[in-house]
């Protein structure tokens, strides 16, 4: 794992620590990645957008698993109740609800067969390795580091707005209905980020703790960046690894290519 940005011989104040975390996000969040810029600027073809949606589903599907492992380590029932909202956001309270189901509406709209998407068998190795590393990080590292790794949600609303408006403007095969996943995230992500940031501000007091939370945020940024690296290498530069989705298999019968 990369060394955290900056060093501190003395502990930072809570405001200074937050400023450092926001600086990491500005420098390292995936809003700067070339694939993300191509996606929002209409520079990808339909096959490449499908590949993005297919691979990103694996990340979406693993988020509640990651959060469940974190919640099990929270001794305070109030914090467990707070963190539980994240599971409900993604899993819903009943079948057919939640963020994962809304992401499947996106892959449905792009003509991808649900069974293929949900199976995960055709995703890129880079996607699987990055997402699994994140799940393992949250499971195995300290609770403080696990919570800090979720702070990329501080930066996601801006990217969501730009992504949605850009995709609607540039892709005639995308609609507001197929992008339904993103609208709730404009309020969910800031709520979740505020919760996690409050925990980090309160509990990261020693220099070693503060360095750890900065490193955790950098790691999570690296996870998201690596996922886009894999997509760009495979579907922009044309190096699709064996077993990954090529672009023809997995289409719904009769769907427009």
Short mmCIF file of C-alpha atoms in Angstrom, two decimals:
data_model
loop_
_atom_site.label_atom_id
_atom_site.label_comp_id
_atom_site.label_asym_id
_atom_site.label_seq_id
_atom_site.Cartn_x
_atom_site.Cartn_y
_atom_site.Cartn_z
CA UNK A 1 0.00 0.00 0.00
CA UNK A 2 1.28 3.49 -0.80
CA UNK A 3 2.54 5.69 1.97
CA UNK A 4 -0.01 8.32 3.06
CA UNK A 5 0.28 11.86 1.76
CA UNK A 6 2.34 13.95 4.10
CA UNK A 7 3.71 13.16 7.53
CA UNK A 8 3.00 14.68 10.90
CA UNK A 9 5.26 14.66 13.96
CA UNK A 10 2.42 16.09 16.06
CA UNK A 11 -1.26 15.22 15.84
CA UNK A 12 -3.37 17.33 13.55
CA UNK A 13 -6.48 19.08 14.74
CA UNK A 14 -9.73 17.62 13.49
CA UNK A 15 -10.18 20.41 10.92
CA UNK A 16 -6.63 20.02 9.64
CA UNK A 17 -7.09 16.26 9.33
CA UNK A 18 -10.32 16.73 7.40
CA UNK A 19 -8.57 19.21 5.10
CA UNK A 20 -5.82 16.67 4.46
CA UNK A 21 -8.39 13.99 3.64
CA UNK A 22 -10.18 16.29 1.22
CA UNK A 23 -6.86 17.08 -0.43
CA UNK A 24 -6.25 13.36 -0.96
CA UNK A 25 -9.65 13.07 -2.62
CA UNK A 26 -9.02 16.00 -4.92
CA UNK A 27 -5.70 14.53 -6.00
CA UNK A 28 -6.50 10.82 -6.16
CA UNK A 29 -10.23 10.22 -6.58
CA UNK A 30 -11.18 8.69 -9.92
CA UNK A 31 -12.85 11.86 -11.23
CA UNK A 32 -9.50 12.45 -12.95
CA UNK A 33 -9.20 9.02 -14.57
CA UNK A 34 -9.16 9.03 -18.41
CA UNK A 35 -11.84 6.32 -18.62
CA UNK A 36 -14.15 8.30 -16.34
CA UNK A 37 -13.60 11.40 -18.48
CA UNK A 38 -14.33 9.44 -21.64
CA UNK A 39 -17.49 8.00 -20.10
CA UNK A 40 -18.94 11.35 -19.09
CA UNK A 41 -17.82 13.13 -22.28
CA UNK A 42 -19.53 10.68 -24.62
CA UNK A 43 -16.28 9.27 -26.01
CA UNK A 44 -17.07 5.59 -25.38
CA UNK A 45 -19.06 3.32 -27.66
CA UNK A 46 -21.94 1.18 -26.47
CA UNK A 47 -19.76 -1.89 -25.98
CA UNK A 48 -17.42 0.07 -23.71
CA UNK A 49 -20.29 1.47 -21.65
CA UNK A 50 -21.68 -2.05 -21.29
CA UNK A 51 -18.30 -3.27 -20.08
CA UNK A 52 -18.20 -0.51 -17.47
CA UNK A 53 -21.72 -1.35 -16.19
CA UNK A 54 -21.01 -5.09 -16.13
CA UNK A 55 -17.79 -4.74 -14.17
CA UNK A 56 -19.07 -2.04 -11.84
CA UNK A 57 -21.93 -4.33 -10.81
CA UNK A 58 -19.45 -6.55 -8.96
CA UNK A 59 -18.38 -3.55 -6.88
CA UNK A 60 -22.00 -2.60 -6.15
CA UNK A 61 -22.90 -6.15 -5.16
CA UNK A 62 -20.00 -6.44 -2.73
CA UNK A 63 -20.64 -3.16 -0.91
CA UNK A 64 -23.28 -4.59 1.49
CA UNK A 65 -21.02 -7.58 2.18
CA UNK A 66 -18.23 -5.16 3.04
CA UNK A 67 -20.57 -3.09 5.22
CA UNK A 68 -21.99 -6.12 7.00
CA UNK A 69 -18.49 -7.18 8.06
CA UNK A 70 -17.79 -3.68 9.35
CA UNK A 71 -21.11 -3.41 11.18
CA UNK A 72 -20.43 -6.69 13.00
CA UNK A 73 -17.43 -5.01 14.63
CA UNK A 74 -19.33 -1.98 15.93
CA UNK A 75 -19.97 -2.46 19.64
CA UNK A 76 -22.22 0.59 19.98
CA UNK A 77 -25.80 -0.32 18.96
CA UNK A 78 -26.43 3.26 17.89
CA UNK A 79 -23.57 3.04 15.42
CA UNK A 80 -24.83 -0.32 14.19
CA UNK A 81 -28.24 1.21 13.54
CA UNK A 82 -26.61 4.09 11.70
CA UNK A 83 -24.41 1.82 9.58
CA UNK A 84 -27.32 -0.50 8.83
CA UNK A 85 -28.81 2.18 6.56
CA UNK A 86 -26.03 1.43 4.08
CA UNK A 87 -27.12 -2.19 3.79
CA UNK A 88 -30.73 -1.15 3.26
CA UNK A 89 -29.68 1.39 0.63
CA UNK A 90 -28.06 -1.34 -1.44
CA UNK A 91 -30.08 -4.46 -0.59
CA UNK A 92 -33.45 -2.82 -0.04
CA UNK A 93 -35.99 -3.91 2.53
CA UNK A 94 -37.60 -6.38 0.12
CA UNK A 95 -36.87 -8.09 -3.21
CA UNK A 96 -36.85 -5.67 -6.12
CA UNK A 97 -35.69 -2.73 -4.00
CA UNK A 98 -32.35 -1.07 -3.32
CA UNK A 99 -29.32 0.14 -5.19
CA UNK A 100 -28.22 -3.24 -6.49
CA UNK A 101 -31.59 -3.74 -8.14
CA UNK A 102 -31.39 -0.25 -9.66
CA UNK A 103 -27.94 -1.09 -11.06
CA UNK A 104 -29.44 -4.18 -12.69
CA UNK A 105 -31.95 -1.88 -14.40
CA UNK A 106 -28.96 -0.16 -15.95
CA UNK A 107 -27.45 -3.41 -17.19
CA UNK A 108 -30.92 -4.51 -18.36
CA UNK A 109 -31.24 -1.29 -20.33
CA UNK A 110 -27.86 -1.89 -21.92
CA UNK A 111 -28.97 -5.33 -23.13
CA UNK A 112 -26.95 -7.44 -20.73
CA UNK A 113 -28.41 -10.69 -19.46
CA UNK A 114 -29.03 -10.58 -15.72
CA UNK A 115 -27.69 -14.05 -15.09
CA UNK A 116 -24.38 -13.11 -16.67
CA UNK A 117 -24.15 -9.86 -14.74
CA UNK A 118 -25.04 -11.40 -11.38
CA UNK A 119 -22.78 -14.40 -11.84
CA UNK A 120 -19.64 -12.23 -12.06
CA UNK A 121 -18.01 -14.84 -14.26
CA UNK A 122 -17.22 -12.47 -17.13
CA UNK A 123 -15.75 -9.54 -15.21
CA UNK A 124 -12.15 -8.48 -15.60
CA UNK A 125 -9.54 -10.01 -13.28
CA UNK A 126 -8.51 -6.48 -12.35
CA UNK A 127 -12.05 -5.71 -11.22
CA UNK A 128 -12.24 -8.83 -9.09
CA UNK A 129 -8.84 -8.31 -7.49
CA UNK A 130 -9.51 -4.63 -6.68
CA UNK A 131 -12.97 -5.19 -5.21
CA UNK A 132 -11.92 -8.25 -3.23
CA UNK A 133 -8.96 -6.32 -1.85
CA UNK A 134 -11.34 -3.65 -0.61
CA UNK A 135 -13.61 -6.19 1.07
CA UNK A 136 -10.60 -7.82 2.74
CA UNK A 137 -9.22 -4.45 3.83
CA UNK A 138 -12.43 -3.55 5.62
CA UNK A 139 -12.64 -6.99 7.19
CA UNK A 140 -9.02 -7.22 8.35
CA UNK A 141 -7.84 -3.70 9.21
CA UNK A 142 -8.71 -1.69 12.28
CA UNK A 143 -12.24 -0.37 12.60
CA UNK A 144 -10.94 3.17 12.23
CA UNK A 145 -9.20 2.32 8.95
CA UNK A 146 -12.23 0.43 7.70
CA UNK A 147 -14.50 3.41 8.30
CA UNK A 148 -11.97 5.85 6.83
CA UNK A 149 -11.81 3.83 3.62
CA UNK A 150 -15.45 4.75 2.94
CA UNK A 151 -14.63 8.47 2.82
CA UNK A 152 -14.50 8.45 -0.97
CA UNK A 153 -18.22 9.18 -0.54
CA UNK A 154 -17.15 12.74 0.29
CA UNK A 155 -16.34 13.18 -3.38
CA UNK A 156 -18.86 11.00 -5.18
CA UNK A 157 -21.83 13.42 -5.52
CA UNK A 158 -19.88 15.75 -7.78
CA UNK A 159 -18.80 12.86 -9.99
CA UNK A 160 -22.33 11.42 -10.05
CA UNK A 161 -23.82 14.69 -11.26
CA UNK A 162 -21.24 15.09 -14.00
CA UNK A 163 -21.49 11.45 -15.04
CA UNK A 164 -25.29 11.42 -15.25
CA UNK A 165 -25.61 14.70 -17.13
CA UNK A 166 -22.83 13.72 -19.52
CA UNK A 167 -24.21 10.28 -20.26
CA UNK A 168 -27.72 11.61 -20.84
CA UNK A 169 -26.38 14.27 -23.17
CA UNK A 170 -24.13 12.02 -25.24
CA UNK A 171 -25.59 8.50 -25.39
CA UNK A 172 -28.90 7.88 -27.12
CA UNK A 173 -29.04 4.39 -25.57
CA UNK A 174 -29.07 5.85 -22.02
CA UNK A 175 -32.15 7.27 -20.28
CA UNK A 176 -33.01 8.71 -16.89
CA UNK A 177 -34.75 5.42 -16.12
CA UNK A 178 -31.65 3.33 -16.79
CA UNK A 179 -29.58 5.70 -14.63
CA UNK A 180 -32.04 5.48 -11.72
CA UNK A 181 -29.31 4.13 -9.43
CA UNK A 182 -27.61 7.48 -9.18
CA UNK A 183 -30.36 9.84 -8.04
CA UNK A 184 -30.70 8.41 -4.50
CA UNK A 185 -26.92 8.39 -4.13
CA UNK A 186 -26.90 12.20 -4.31
CA UNK A 187 -28.43 12.23 -0.83
CA UNK A 188 -27.26 8.87 0.51
CA UNK A 189 -23.56 9.43 -0.13
CA UNK A 190 -23.33 12.80 1.69
CA UNK A 191 -25.24 11.34 4.65
CA UNK A 192 -22.91 8.35 4.81
CA UNK A 193 -19.81 10.50 4.36
CA UNK A 194 -20.85 12.81 7.18
CA UNK A 195 -21.32 9.81 9.47
CA UNK A 196 -17.91 8.32 8.63
CA UNK A 197 -16.13 11.68 8.74
CA UNK A 198 -17.57 12.39 12.19
CA UNK A 199 -16.23 9.06 13.43
CA UNK A 200 -12.77 9.71 11.98
CA UNK A 201 -12.60 13.25 13.35
CA UNK A 202 -13.47 11.96 16.82
CA UNK A 203 -11.32 8.83 16.95
CA UNK A 204 -8.21 9.62 14.86
CA UNK A 205 -6.33 11.63 17.47
CA UNK A 206 -2.80 10.24 17.55
CA UNK A 207 -0.38 10.82 14.67
CA UNK A 208 -0.27 7.10 13.86
CA UNK A 209 -4.07 6.93 13.73
CA UNK A 210 -4.22 9.96 11.47
CA UNK A 211 -1.61 8.53 9.14
CA UNK A 212 -3.60 5.29 9.05
CA UNK A 213 -6.85 6.97 8.04
CA UNK A 214 -5.10 8.95 5.32
CA UNK A 215 -3.54 5.75 4.01
CA UNK A 216 -6.93 4.04 4.13
CA UNK A 217 -8.49 6.75 1.97
CA UNK A 218 -5.58 6.57 -0.46
CA UNK A 219 -6.05 2.81 -0.66
CA UNK A 220 -9.74 3.17 -1.48
CA UNK A 221 -8.94 5.74 -4.17
CA UNK A 222 -6.44 3.25 -5.59
CA UNK A 223 -9.15 0.57 -5.66
CA UNK A 224 -11.46 2.75 -7.74
CA UNK A 225 -8.62 3.91 -9.98
CA UNK A 226 -7.46 0.33 -10.56
CA UNK A 227 -10.93 -0.72 -11.66
CA UNK A 228 -10.91 1.95 -14.36
CA UNK A 229 -7.34 1.06 -15.33
CA UNK A 230 -8.53 -2.48 -16.02
CA UNK A 231 -11.45 -1.27 -18.13
CA UNK A 232 -9.27 1.06 -20.15
CA UNK A 233 -6.62 -1.58 -20.80
CA UNK A 234 -9.21 -4.14 -21.89
CA UNK A 235 -11.86 -2.16 -23.75
CA UNK A 236 -10.08 0.99 -24.95
CA UNK A 237 -6.63 -0.43 -25.70
CA UNK A 238 -8.03 -3.79 -26.80
CA UNK A 239 -6.37 -6.20 -24.38
CA UNK A 240 -9.34 -8.22 -23.13
CA UNK A 241 -8.04 -11.07 -20.94
CA UNK A 242 -9.19 -14.67 -21.43
CA UNK A 243 -12.59 -15.35 -19.90
CA UNK A 244 -13.66 -11.72 -19.70
CA UNK A 245 -16.66 -10.32 -21.54
CA UNK A 246 -15.83 -9.68 -25.18
CA UNK A 247 -18.88 -7.67 -26.11
CA UNK A 248 -21.15 -10.12 -27.91
CA UNK A 249 -21.93 -12.86 -25.43
CA UNK A 250 -24.38 -12.00 -22.68
CA UNK A 251 -26.76 -9.98 -24.85
CA UNK A 252 -30.47 -10.44 -24.36
CA UNK A 253 -31.97 -12.37 -27.24
CA UNK A 254 -33.31 -9.92 -29.77
CA UNK A 255 -31.65 -6.86 -28.17
CA UNK A 256 -30.30 -4.22 -30.50
CA UNK A 257 -26.49 -4.52 -30.66
#
